Coordinates of C-alpha atoms in Angstrom, one line a residue:
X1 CA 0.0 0.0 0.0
X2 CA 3.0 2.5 0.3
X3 CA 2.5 5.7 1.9
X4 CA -0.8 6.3 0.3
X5 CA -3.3 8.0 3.3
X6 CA -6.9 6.0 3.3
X7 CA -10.0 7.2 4.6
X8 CA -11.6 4.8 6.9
X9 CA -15.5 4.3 6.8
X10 CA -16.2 1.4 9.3
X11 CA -14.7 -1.2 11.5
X12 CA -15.3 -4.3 13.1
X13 CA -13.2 -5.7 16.0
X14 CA -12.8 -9.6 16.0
X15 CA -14.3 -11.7 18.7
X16 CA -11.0 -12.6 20.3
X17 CA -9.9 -8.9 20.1
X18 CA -6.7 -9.7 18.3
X19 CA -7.6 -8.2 14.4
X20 CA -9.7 -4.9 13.8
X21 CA -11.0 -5.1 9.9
X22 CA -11.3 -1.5 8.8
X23 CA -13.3 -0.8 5.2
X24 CA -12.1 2.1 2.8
X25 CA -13.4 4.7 1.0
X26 CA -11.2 3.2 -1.7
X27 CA -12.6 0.2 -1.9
X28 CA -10.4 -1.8 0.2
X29 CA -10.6 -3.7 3.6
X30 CA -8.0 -3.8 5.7
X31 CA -6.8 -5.7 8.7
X32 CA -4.7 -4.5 11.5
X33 CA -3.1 -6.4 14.1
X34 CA -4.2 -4.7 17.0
X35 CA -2.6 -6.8 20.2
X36 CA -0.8 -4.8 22.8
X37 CA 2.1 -5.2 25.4
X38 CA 0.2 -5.5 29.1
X39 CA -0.4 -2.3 31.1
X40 CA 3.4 -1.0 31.9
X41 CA 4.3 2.2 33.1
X42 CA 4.0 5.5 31.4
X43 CA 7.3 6.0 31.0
X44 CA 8.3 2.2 29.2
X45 CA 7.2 2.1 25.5
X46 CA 5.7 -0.3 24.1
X47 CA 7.1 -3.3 22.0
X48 CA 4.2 -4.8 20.3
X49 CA 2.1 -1.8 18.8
X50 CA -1.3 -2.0 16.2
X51 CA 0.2 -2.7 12.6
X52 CA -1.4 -2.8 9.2
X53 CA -1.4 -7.0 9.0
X54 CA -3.2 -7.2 5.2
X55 CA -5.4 -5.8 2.9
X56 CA -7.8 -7.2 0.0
X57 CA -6.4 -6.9 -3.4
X58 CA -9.7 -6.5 -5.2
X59 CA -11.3 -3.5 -4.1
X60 CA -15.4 -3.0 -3.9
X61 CA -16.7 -0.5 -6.5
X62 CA -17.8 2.9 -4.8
X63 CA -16.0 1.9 -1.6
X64 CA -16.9 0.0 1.8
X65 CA -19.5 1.4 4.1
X66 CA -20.2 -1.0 6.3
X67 CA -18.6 -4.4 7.6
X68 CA -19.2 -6.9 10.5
X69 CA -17.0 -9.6 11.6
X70 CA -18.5 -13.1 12.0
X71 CA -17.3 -16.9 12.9
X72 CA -17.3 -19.7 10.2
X73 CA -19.3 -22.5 12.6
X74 CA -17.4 -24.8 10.3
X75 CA -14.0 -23.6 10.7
X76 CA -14.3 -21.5 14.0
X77 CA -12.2 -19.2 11.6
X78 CA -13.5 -15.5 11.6
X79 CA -15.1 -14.2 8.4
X80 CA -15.7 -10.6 7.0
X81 CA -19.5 -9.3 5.7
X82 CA -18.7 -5.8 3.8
X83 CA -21.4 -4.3 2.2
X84 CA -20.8 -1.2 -0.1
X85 CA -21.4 1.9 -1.4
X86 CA -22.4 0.1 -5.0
X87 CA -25.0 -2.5 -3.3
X88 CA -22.5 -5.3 -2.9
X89 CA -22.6 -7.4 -0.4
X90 CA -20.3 -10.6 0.2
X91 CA -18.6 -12.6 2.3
X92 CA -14.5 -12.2 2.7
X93 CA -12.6 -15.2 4.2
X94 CA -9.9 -14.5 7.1
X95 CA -7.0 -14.2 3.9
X96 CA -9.1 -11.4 2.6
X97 CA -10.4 -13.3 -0.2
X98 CA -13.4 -12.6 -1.9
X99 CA -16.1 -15.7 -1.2
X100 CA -17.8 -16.3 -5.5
X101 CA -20.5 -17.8 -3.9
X102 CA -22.3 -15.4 -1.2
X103 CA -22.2 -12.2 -2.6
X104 CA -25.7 -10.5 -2.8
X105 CA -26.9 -7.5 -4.8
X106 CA -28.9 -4.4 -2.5
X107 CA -30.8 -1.8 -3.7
X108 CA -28.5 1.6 -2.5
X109 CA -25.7 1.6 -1.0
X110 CA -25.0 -0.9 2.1
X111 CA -25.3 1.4 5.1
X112 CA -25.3 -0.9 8.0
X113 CA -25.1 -4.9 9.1
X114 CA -26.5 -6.4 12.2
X115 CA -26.0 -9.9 13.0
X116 CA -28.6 -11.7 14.3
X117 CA -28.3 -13.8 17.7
X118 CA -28.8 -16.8 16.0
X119 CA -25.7 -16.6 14.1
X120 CA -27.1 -18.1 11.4
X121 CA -28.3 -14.9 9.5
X122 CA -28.0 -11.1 9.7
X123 CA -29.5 -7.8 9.0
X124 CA -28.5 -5.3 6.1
X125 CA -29.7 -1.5 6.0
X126 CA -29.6 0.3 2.5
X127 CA -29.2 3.9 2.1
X128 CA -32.7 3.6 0.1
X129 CA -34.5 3.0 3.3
X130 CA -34.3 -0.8 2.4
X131 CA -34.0 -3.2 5.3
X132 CA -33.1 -6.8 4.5
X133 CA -32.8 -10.5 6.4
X134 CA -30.0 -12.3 4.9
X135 CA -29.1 -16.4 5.9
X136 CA -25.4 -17.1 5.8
X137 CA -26.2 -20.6 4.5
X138 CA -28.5 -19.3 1.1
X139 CA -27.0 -15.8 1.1
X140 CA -30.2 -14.7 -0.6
X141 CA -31.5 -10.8 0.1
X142 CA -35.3 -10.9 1.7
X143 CA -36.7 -7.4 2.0
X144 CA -38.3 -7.1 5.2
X145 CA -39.1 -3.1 5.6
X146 CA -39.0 -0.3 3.1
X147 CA -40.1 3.1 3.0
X148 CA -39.6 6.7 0.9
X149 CA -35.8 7.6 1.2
X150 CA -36.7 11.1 0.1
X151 CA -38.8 13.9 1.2
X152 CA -42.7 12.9 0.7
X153 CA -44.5 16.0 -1.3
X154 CA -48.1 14.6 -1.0
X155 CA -50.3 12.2 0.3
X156 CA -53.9 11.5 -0.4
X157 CA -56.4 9.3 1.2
X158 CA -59.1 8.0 -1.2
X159 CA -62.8 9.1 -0.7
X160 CA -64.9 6.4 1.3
X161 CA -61.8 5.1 2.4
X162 CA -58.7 5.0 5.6
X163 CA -57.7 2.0 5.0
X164 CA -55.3 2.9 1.3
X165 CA -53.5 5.5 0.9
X166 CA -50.7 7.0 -1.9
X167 CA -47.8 9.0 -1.0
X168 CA -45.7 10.6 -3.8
X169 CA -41.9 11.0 -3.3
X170 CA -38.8 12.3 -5.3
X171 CA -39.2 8.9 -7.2
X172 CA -41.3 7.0 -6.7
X173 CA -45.3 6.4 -6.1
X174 CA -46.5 4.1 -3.7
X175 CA -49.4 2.7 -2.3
X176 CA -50.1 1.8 1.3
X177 CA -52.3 -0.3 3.7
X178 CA -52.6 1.6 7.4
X179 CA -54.1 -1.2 8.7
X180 CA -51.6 -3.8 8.0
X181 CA -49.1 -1.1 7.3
X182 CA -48.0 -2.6 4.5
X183 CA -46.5 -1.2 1.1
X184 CA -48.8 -3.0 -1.9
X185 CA -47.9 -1.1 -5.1
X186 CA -44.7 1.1 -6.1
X187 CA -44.3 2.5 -9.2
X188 CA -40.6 4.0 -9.6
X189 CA -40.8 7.3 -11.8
X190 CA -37.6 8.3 -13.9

């Protein structure tokens, strides 16, 4: 990597503390060894300081947003979710390698990742106001939640009616249930 300065965007600390995972504006994820000397006094330095351990050599498109670290059950080994700024999603094994086989497509740019306490699956948050449920084993996007990700300009309730309405947005349309509250139509407008 050289001398080149990074701008960091997230980071996720793995479960035996000894490897922080840091993702780039760049596009890169990088790991840092981030084990310390025991507490000595303020006037000893310290011989074992946080170094840059690795780095990915393919880079995500638009950058890393957000990343969560998270243990293989096969191998006990500690595996890397990054979602970017592109939609990407996908799982990077502990040599930084890019998995071919779960790597999902979002709608907006991957804002967040919450694992669930199951283990099995997880959480991703979409800067389109897109919330999806992910399992590690099918690494297939469900959308559970979505809403407008821009300011609503009008609403209207049809006559006879409080149980459907239609809110209009920057772009899109869409049509709602209040009772169930539950989106039924959207119609995206160029």
């Amino acid at each position: 990597m050289g001398s080149m300065q990074r701008i960091m965007q997230c980071i996720s600390i793995s479960e035996d503390d000894a490897f922080a995972f840091v993702g780039s504006k760049t596009g890169e994820v990088l790991k840092f060894r981030i084990d310390r000397d025991n507490i000595k006094s303020f006037n000893e330095p310290d011989s074992t300081r946080p170094a840059l351990h690795d780095y990915n050599r393919e880079r995500f498109s638009k950058g890393v947003r957000s990343i969560s670290c998270i243990i293989n059950p096969e191998t006990g080994n500690t595996n890397i979710i990054a979602g970017a700024r592109d939609g990407t999603l996908q799982i990077i094994n502990p040599n930084l390698k890019l998995s071919k086989t779960h790597i999902a497509h979002l709608s907006g740019a991957v804002t967040s990742i919450s694992l669930a306490p199951d283990g099995k699956s997880f959480y991703a948050g979409t800067d389109h106001s897109q919330r999806y449920h992910i399992t590690l084993g099918k690494f297939k996007p469900d959308l559970c939640g979505t809403c407008h990700f821009g300011e609503i300009h009008d609403i209207i309730f049809p006559k006879k009616t409080s149980e459907i309405f239609i809110t209009a947005s920057v772009q899109d349309i869409r049509v709602w249930n209040s009772i169930l509250r539950q989106e039924l139509l959207r119609i995206r407008v160029p």
